[in-house]
mmCIF file of C-alpha atoms in Angstrom:
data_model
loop_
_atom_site.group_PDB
_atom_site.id
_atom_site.type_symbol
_atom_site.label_atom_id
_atom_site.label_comp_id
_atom_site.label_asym_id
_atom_site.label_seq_id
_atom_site.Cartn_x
_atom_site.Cartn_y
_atom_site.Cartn_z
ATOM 1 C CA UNK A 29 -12.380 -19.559 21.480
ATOM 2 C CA UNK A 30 -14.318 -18.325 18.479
ATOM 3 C CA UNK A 31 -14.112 -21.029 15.197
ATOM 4 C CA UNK A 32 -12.137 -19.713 12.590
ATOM 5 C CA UNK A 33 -14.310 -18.296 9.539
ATOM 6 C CA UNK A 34 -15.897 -20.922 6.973
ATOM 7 C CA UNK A 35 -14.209 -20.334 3.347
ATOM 8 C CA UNK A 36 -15.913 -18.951 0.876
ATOM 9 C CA UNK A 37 -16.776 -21.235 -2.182
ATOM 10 C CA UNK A 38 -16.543 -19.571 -5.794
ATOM 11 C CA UNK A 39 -18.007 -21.463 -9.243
ATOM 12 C CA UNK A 40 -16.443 -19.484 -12.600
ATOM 13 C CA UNK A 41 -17.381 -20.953 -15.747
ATOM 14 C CA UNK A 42 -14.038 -20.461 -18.375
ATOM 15 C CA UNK A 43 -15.795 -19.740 -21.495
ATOM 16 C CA UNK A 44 -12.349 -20.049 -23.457
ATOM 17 C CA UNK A 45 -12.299 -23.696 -22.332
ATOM 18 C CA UNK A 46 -16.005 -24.640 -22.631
ATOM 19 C CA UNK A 47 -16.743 -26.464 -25.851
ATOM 20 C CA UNK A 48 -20.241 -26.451 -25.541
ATOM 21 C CA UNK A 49 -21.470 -30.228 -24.922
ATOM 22 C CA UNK A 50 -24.170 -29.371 -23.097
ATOM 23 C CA UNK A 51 -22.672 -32.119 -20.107
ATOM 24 C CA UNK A 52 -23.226 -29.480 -17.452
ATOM 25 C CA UNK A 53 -26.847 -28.835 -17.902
ATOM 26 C CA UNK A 54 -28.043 -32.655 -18.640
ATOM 27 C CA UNK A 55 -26.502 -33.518 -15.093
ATOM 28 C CA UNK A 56 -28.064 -30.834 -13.022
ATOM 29 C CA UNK A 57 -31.199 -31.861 -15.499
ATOM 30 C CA UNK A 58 -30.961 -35.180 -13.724
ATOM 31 C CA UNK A 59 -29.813 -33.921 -10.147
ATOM 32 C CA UNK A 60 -33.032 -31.754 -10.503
ATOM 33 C CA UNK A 61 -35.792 -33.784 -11.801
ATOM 34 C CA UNK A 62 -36.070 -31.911 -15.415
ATOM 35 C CA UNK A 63 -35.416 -28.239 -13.922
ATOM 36 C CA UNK A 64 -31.571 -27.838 -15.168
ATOM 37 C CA UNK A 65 -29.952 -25.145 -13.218
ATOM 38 C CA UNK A 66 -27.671 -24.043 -15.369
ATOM 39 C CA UNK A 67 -28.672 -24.225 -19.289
ATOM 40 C CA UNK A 68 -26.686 -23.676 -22.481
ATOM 41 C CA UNK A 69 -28.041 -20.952 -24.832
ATOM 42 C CA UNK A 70 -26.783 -20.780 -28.275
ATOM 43 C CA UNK A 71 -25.517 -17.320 -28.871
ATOM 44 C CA UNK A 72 -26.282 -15.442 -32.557
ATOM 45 C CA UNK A 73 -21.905 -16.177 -33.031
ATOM 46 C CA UNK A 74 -23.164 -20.189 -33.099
ATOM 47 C CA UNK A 75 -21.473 -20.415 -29.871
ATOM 48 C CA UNK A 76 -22.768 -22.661 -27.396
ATOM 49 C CA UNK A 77 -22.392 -20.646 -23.666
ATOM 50 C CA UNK A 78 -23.699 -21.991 -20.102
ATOM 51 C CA UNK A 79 -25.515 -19.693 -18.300
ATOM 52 C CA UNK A 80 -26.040 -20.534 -14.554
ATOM 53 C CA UNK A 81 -26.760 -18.328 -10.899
ATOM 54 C CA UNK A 82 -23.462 -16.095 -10.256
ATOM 55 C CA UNK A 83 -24.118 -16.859 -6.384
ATOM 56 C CA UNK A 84 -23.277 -12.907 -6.374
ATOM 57 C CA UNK A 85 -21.051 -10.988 -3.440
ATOM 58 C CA UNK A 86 -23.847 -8.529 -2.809
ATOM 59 C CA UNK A 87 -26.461 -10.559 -4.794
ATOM 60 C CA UNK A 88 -29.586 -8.470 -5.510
ATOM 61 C CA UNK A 89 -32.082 -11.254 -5.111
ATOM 62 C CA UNK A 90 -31.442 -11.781 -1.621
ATOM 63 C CA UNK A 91 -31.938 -8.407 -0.284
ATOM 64 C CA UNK A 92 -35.404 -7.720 -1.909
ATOM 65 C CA UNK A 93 -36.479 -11.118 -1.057
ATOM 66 C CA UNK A 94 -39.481 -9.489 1.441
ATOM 67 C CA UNK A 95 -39.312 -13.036 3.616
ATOM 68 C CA UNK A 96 -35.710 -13.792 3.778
ATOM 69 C CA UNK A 97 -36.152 -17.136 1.783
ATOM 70 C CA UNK A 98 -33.519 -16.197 -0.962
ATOM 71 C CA UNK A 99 -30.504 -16.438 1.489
ATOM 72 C CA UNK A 100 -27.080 -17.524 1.427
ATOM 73 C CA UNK A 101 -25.327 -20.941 3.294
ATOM 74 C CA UNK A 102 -22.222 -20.751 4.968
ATOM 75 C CA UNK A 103 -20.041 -21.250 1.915
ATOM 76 C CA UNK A 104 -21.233 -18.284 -0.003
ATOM 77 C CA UNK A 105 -24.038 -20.141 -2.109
ATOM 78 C CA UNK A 106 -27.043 -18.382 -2.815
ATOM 79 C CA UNK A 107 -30.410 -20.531 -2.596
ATOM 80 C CA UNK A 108 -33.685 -20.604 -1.848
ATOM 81 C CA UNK A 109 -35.571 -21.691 2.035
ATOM 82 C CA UNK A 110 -38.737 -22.794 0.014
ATOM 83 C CA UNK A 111 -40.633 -23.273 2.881
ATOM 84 C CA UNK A 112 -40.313 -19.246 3.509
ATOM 85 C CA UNK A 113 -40.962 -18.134 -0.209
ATOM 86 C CA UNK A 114 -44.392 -16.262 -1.260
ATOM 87 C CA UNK A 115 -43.651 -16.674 -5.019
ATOM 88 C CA UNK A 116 -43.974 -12.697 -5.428
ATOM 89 C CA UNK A 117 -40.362 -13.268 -8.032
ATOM 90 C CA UNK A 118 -39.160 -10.077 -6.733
ATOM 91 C CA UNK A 119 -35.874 -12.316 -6.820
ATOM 92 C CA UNK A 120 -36.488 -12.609 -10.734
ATOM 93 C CA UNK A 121 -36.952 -9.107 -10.862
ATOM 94 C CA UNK A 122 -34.080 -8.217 -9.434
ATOM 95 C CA UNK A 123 -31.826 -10.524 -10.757
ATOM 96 C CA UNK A 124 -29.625 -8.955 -13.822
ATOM 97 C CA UNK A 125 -29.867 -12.571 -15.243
ATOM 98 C CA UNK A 126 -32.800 -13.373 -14.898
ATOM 99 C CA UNK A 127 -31.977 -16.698 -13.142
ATOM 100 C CA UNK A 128 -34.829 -17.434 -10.294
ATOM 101 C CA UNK A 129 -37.373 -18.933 -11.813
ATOM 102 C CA UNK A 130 -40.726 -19.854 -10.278
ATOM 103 C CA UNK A 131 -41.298 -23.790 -9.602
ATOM 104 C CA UNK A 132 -44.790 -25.093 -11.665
ATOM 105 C CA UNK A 133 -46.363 -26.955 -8.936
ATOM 106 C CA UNK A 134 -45.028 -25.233 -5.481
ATOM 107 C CA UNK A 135 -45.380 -22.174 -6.912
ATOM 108 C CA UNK A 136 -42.214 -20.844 -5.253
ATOM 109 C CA UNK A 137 -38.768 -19.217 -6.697
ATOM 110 C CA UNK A 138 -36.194 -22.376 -7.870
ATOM 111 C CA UNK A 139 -32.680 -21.469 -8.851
ATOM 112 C CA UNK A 140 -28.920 -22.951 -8.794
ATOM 113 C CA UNK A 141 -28.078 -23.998 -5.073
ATOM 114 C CA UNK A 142 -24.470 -25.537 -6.383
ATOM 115 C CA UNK A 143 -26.366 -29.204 -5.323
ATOM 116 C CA UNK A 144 -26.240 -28.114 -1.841
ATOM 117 C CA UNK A 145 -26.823 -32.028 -1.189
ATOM 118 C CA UNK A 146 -24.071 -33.161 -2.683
ATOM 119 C CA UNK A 147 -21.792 -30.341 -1.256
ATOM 120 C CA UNK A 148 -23.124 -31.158 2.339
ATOM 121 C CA UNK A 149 -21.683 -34.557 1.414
ATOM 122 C CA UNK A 150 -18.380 -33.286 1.003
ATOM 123 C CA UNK A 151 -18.576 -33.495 -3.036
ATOM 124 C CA UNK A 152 -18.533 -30.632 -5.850
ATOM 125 C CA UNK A 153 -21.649 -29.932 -7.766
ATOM 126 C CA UNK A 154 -22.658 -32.121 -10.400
ATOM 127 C CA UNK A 155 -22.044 -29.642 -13.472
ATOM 128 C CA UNK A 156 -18.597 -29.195 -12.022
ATOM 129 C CA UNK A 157 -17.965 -33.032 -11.776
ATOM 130 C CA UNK A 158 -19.266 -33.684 -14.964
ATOM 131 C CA UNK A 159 -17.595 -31.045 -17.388
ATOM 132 C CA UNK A 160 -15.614 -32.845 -19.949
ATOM 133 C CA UNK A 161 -13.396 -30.033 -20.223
ATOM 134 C CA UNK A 162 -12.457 -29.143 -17.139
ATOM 135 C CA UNK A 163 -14.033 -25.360 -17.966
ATOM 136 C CA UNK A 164 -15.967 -24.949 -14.578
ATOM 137 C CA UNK A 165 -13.870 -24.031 -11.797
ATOM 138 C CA UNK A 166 -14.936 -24.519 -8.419
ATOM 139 C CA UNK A 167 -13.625 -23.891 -5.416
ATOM 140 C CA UNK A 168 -12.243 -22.227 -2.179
ATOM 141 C CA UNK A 169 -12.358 -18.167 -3.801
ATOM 142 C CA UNK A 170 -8.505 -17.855 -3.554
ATOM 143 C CA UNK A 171 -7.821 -20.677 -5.360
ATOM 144 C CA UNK A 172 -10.410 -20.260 -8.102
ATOM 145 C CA UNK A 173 -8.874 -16.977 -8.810
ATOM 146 C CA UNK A 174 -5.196 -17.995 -8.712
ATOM 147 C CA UNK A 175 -6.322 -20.779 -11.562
ATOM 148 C CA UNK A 176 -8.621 -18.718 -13.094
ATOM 149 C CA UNK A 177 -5.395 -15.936 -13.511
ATOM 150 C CA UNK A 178 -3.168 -18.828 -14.378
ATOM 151 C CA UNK A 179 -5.564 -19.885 -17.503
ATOM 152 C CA UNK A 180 -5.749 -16.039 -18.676
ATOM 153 C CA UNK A 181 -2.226 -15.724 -18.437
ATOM 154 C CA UNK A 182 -1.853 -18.707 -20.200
ATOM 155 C CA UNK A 183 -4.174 -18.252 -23.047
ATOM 156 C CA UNK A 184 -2.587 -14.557 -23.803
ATOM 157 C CA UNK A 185 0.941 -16.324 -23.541
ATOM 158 C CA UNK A 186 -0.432 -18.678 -26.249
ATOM 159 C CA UNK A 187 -1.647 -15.587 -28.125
ATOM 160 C CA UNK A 188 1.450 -13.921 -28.563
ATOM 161 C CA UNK A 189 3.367 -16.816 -29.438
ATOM 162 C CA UNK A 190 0.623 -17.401 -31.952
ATOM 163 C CA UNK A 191 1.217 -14.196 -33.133
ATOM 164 C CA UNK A 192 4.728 -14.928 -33.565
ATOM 165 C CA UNK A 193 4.868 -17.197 -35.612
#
């Protein structure tokens, strides 16, 4: 009897809910030794927005990786096998965010991996755990979306009625 199909995992970041603190990148700072995963960039608004890996359906850095060491786990998070990486950054290349990023002293590509070790322990990654305001969704992909729906509908319910007024 074939095992049924492992869910897919999904991490949206709600930038109507993010207030910038900066929580989600000092944790994965910490989880990661100084190399923050995801990082908050001030935008020319004076907004403060996290920028992280997309972990993309058909993400473009794992099909020009030339050794297969950008790859995906069973959950749908994109990562890197470090022991097969050349360091060419074709990954960087062909990422439209420019997230890979090539590790000083191994000299191989580095990126978000959702803190595969603490997901393999049955928790959520730390930027998730951490955020303050609850603005980084993670989850099984179904779900994520339902909530993510819920806050839209819910923030252009709270428009109107703003409106309204």
């Amino acid at each position: 009897m074939a095992s049924a199909p492992q869910p897919k995992y999904l991490r949206v970041i709600d930038l109507g809910a993010c207030i910038g603190c900066g929580a989600c990148e000092a944790v994965c700072d910490f989880l990661h030794d100084g190399r923050p995963f995801i990082k908050v960039y001030r935008t020319s608004l004076g907004l403060d927005i996290p920028l992280s890996c997309f972990h993309c359906s058909k993400a473009p850095c794992v099909e020009v990786c030339p050794t297969g060491a950008m790859t995906r786990d069973q959950s749908g998070a994109v990562y890197v096998e470090k022991s097969r990486c050349i360091g060419c950054l074709a990954c960087l290349y062909a990422c439209p965010f420019s997230i890979p990023e090539l590790e000083p002293v191994l000299k191989v590509s580095s990126k978000c991996d959702l803190c595969k070790p603490l997901r393999e322990m049955g928790l959520t990654p730390g930027c998730v755990s951490m955020c303050p305001a609850g603005a980084i969704l993670y989850g099984e992909e179904a779900i994520v979306y339902e909530a993510g729906k819920k806050r839209i509908a819910e923030s252009m319910a709270k428009a109107r009625f703003e409106a309204l007024r």
